[in-house]
PDB file of C-alpha atoms in Angstrom:
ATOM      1  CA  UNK A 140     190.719  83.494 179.831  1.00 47.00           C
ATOM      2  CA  UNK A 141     189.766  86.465 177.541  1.00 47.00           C
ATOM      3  CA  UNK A 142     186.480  84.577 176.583  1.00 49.00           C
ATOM      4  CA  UNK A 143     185.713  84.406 180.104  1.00 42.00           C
ATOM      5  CA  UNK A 144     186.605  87.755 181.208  1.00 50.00           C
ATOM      6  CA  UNK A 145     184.910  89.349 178.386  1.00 47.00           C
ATOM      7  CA  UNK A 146     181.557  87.460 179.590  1.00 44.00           C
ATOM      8  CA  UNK A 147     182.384  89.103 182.842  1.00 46.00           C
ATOM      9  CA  UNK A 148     182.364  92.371 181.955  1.00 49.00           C
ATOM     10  CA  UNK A 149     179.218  92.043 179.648  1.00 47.00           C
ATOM     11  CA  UNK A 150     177.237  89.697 181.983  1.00 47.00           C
ATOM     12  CA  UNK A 151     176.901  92.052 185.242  1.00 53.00           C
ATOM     13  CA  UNK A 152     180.571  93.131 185.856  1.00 85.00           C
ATOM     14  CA  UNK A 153     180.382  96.776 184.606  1.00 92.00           C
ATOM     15  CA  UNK A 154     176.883  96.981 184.427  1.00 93.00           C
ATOM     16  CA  UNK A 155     176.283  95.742 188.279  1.00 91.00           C
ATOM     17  CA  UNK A 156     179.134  98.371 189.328  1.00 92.00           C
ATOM     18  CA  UNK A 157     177.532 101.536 187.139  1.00 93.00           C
ATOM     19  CA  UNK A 158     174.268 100.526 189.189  1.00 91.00           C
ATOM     20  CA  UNK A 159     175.801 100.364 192.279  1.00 88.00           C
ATOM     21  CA  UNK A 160     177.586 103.308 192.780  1.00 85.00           C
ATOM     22  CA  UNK A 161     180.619 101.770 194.486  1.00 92.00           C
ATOM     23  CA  UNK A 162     184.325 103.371 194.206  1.00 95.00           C
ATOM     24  CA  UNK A 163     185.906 100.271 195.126  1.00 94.00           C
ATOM     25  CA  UNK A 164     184.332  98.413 192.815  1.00 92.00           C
ATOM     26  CA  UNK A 165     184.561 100.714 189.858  1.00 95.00           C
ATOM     27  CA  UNK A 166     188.287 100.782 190.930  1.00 95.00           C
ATOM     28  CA  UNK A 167     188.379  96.776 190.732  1.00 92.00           C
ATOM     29  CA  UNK A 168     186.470  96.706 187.140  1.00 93.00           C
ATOM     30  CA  UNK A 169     188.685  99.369 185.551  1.00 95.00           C
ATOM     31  CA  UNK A 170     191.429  97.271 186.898  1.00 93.00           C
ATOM     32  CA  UNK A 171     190.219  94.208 185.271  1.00 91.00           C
ATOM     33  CA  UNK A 172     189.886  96.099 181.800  1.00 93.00           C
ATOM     34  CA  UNK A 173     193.441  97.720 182.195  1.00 92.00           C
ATOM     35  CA  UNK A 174     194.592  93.978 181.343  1.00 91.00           C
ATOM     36  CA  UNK A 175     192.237  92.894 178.866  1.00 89.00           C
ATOM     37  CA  UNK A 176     191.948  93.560 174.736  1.00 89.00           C
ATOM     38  CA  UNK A 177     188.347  93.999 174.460  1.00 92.00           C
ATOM     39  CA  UNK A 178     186.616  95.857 171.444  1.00 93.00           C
ATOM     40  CA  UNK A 179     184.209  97.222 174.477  1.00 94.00           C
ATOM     41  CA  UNK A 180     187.339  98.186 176.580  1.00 95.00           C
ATOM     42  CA  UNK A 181     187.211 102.151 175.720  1.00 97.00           C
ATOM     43  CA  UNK A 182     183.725 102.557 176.630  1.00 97.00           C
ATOM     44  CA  UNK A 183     183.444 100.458 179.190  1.00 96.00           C
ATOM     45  CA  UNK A 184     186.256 102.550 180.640  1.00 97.00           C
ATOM     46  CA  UNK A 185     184.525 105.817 179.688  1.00 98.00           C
ATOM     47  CA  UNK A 186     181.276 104.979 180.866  1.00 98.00           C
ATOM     48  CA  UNK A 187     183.107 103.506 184.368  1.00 97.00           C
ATOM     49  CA  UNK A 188     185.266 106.988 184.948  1.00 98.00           C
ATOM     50  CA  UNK A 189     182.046 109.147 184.510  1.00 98.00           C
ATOM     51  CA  UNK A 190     179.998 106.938 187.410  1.00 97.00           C
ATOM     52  CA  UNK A 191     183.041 107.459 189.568  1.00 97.00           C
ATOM     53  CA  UNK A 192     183.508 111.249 188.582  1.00 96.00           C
ATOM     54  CA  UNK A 193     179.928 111.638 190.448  1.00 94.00           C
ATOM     55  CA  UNK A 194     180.903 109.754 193.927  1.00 95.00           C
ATOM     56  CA  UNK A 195     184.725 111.699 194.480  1.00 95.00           C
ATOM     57  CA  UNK A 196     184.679 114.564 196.839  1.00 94.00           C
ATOM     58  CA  UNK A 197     186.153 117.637 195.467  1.00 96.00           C
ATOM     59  CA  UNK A 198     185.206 119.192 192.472  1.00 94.00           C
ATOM     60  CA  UNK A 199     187.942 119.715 190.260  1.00 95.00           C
ATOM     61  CA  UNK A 200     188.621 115.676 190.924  1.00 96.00           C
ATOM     62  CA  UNK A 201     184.810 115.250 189.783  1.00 96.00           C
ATOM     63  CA  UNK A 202     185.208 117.567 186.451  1.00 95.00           C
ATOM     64  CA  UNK A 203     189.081 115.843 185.195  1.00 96.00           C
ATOM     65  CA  UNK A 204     187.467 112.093 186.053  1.00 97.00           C
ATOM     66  CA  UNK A 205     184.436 112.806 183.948  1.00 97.00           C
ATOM     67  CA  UNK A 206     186.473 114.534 181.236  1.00 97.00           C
ATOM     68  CA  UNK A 207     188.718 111.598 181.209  1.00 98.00           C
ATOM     69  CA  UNK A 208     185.758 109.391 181.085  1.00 98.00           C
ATOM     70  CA  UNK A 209     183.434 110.995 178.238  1.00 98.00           C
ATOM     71  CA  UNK A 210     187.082 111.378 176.259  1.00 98.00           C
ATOM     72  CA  UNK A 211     187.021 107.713 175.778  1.00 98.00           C
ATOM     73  CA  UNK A 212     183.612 107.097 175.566  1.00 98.00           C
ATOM     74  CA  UNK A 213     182.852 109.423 173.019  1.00 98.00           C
ATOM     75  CA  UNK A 214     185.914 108.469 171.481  1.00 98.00           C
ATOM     76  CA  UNK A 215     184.440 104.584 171.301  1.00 98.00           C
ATOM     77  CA  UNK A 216     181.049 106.294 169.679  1.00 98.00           C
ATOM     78  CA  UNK A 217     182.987 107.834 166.914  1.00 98.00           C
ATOM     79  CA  UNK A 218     184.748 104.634 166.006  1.00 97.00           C
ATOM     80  CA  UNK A 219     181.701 102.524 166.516  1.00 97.00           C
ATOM     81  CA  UNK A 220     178.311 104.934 165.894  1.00 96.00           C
ATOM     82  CA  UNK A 221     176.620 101.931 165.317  1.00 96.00           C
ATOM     83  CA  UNK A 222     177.166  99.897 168.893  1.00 97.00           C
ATOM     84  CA  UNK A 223     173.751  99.970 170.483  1.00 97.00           C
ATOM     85  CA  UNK A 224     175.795  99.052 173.744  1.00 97.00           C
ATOM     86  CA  UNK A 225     177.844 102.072 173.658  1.00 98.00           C
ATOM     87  CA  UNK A 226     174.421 104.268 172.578  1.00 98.00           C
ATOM     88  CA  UNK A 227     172.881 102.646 176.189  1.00 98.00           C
ATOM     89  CA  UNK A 228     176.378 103.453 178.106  1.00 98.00           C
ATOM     90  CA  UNK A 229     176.218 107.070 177.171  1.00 98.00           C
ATOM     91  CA  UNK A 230     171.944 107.376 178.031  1.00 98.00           C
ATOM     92  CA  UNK A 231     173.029 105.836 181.526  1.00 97.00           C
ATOM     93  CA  UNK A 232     175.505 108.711 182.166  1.00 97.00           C
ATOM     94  CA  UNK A 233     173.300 111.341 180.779  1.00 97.00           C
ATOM     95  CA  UNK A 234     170.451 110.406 182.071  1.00 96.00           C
ATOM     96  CA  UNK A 235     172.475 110.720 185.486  1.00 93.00           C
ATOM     97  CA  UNK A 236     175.373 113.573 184.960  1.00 93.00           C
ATOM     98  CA  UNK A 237     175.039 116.743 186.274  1.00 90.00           C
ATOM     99  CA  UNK A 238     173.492 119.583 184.430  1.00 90.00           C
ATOM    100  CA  UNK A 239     176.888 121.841 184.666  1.00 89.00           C
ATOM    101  CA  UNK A 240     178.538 119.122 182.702  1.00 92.00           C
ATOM    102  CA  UNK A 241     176.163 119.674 179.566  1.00 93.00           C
ATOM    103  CA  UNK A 242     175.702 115.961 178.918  1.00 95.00           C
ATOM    104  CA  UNK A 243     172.943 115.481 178.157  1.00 94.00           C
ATOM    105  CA  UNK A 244     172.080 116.177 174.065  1.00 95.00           C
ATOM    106  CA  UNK A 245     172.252 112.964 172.629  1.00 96.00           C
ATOM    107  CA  UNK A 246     169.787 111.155 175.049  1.00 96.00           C
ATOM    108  CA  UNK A 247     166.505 110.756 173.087  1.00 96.00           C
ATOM    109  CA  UNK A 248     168.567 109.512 170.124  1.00 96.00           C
ATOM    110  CA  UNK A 249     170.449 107.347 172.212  1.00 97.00           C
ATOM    111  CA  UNK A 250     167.294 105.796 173.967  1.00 97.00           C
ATOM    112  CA  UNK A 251     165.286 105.269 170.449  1.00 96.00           C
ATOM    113  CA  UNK A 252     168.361 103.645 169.292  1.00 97.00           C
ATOM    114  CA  UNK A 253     168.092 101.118 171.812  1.00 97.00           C
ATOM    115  CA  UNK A 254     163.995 100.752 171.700  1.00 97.00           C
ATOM    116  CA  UNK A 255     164.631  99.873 168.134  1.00 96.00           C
ATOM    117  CA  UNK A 256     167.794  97.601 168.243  1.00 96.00           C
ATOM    118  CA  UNK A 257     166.781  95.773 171.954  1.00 97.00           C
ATOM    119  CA  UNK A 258     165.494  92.523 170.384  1.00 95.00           C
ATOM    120  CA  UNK A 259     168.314  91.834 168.056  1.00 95.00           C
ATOM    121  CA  UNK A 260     171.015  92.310 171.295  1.00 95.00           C
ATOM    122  CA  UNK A 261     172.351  89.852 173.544  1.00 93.00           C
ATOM    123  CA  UNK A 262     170.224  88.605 176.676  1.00 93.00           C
ATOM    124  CA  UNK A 263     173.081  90.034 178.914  1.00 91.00           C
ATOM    125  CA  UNK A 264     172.571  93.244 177.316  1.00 93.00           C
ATOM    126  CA  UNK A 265     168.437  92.919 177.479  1.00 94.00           C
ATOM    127  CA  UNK A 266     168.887  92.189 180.846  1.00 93.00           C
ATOM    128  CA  UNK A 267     170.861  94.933 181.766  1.00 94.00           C
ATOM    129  CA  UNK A 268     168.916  97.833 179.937  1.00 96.00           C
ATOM    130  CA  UNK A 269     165.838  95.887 181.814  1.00 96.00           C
ATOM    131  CA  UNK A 270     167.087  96.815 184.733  1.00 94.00           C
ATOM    132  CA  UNK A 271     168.176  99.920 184.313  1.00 95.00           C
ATOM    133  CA  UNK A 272     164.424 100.726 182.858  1.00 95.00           C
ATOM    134  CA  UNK A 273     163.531 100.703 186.683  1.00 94.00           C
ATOM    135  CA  UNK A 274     165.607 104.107 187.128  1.00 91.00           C
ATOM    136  CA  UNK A 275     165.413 105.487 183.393  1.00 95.00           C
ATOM    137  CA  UNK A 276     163.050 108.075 182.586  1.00 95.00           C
ATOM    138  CA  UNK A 277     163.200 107.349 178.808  1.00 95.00           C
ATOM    139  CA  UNK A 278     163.619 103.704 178.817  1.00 96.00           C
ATOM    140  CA  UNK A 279     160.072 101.622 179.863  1.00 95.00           C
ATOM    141  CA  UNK A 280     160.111  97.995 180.184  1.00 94.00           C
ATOM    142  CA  UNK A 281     156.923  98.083 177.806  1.00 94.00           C
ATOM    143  CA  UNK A 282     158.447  99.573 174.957  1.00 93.00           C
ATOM    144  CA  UNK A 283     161.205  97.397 174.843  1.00 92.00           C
ATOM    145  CA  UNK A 284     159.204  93.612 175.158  1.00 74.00           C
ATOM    146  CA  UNK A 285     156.184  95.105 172.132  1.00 56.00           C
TER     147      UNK A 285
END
């Protein structure tokens, strides 16, 4: 069962909800981590509360999701610096947040670090920073295939 939900997460779950833009669906995926033991599980999470910090209504709901959110993602990237995954989570919020947030200063960093590490990753993982390339302004297709 973990096996299997672990695949789902890292195989379209989280990645196919951060594209889409869906509350109800975020809501469903963080519910799915809430009962697994995954070493992704705190950025996932992170990465999961800042996408849903941008589609709530009022403000000062937007600013304590997205708090709560880049808490436990940048609390992943300090345990972890070296997770490419976590590097790509992070470029796919800033690339996206708000400038009023300030999230933005690691992104050129984190988008090199995934030019240079995208062949040794997973095909889910190549697949999903593929197709994120379509909305990415420092992530190209080219760069990443040679």
């Amino acid at each position: 069962m973990q096996d299997l939900c672990s695949r789902v997460l890292t195989e379209g779950g989280v990645y196919t909800v951060l594209a889409s833009g869906d509350v109800d669906g975020i809501d469903s995926e963080l519910a799915v981590l809430q009962v697994l033991s995954i070493k992704e599980k705190e950025a996932y999470e992170g990465a999961l509360r800042m996408k849903k910090a941008g589609l709530l209504a009022r403000p000062k709901d937007k600013l304590a999701m997205f708090k709560s959110g880049y808490i436990k993602l940048e609390s992943a990237l300090a345990k972890d610096s070296g997770n490419v995954e976590y590097h790509f989570l992070r470029l796919m919020i800033q690339e996206h947040a708000p400038k009023v947030v300030h999230y933005d200063k690691d992104r050129e960093r984190d988008s090199q670090d995934v030019i240079r590490s995208f062949s040794k990753l997973s095909p889910a993982l190549q697949k999903a920073i593929l197709d994120y390339c379509k909305h990415s302004k420092l992530l190209y297709a080219k760069e990443l295939n040679g």
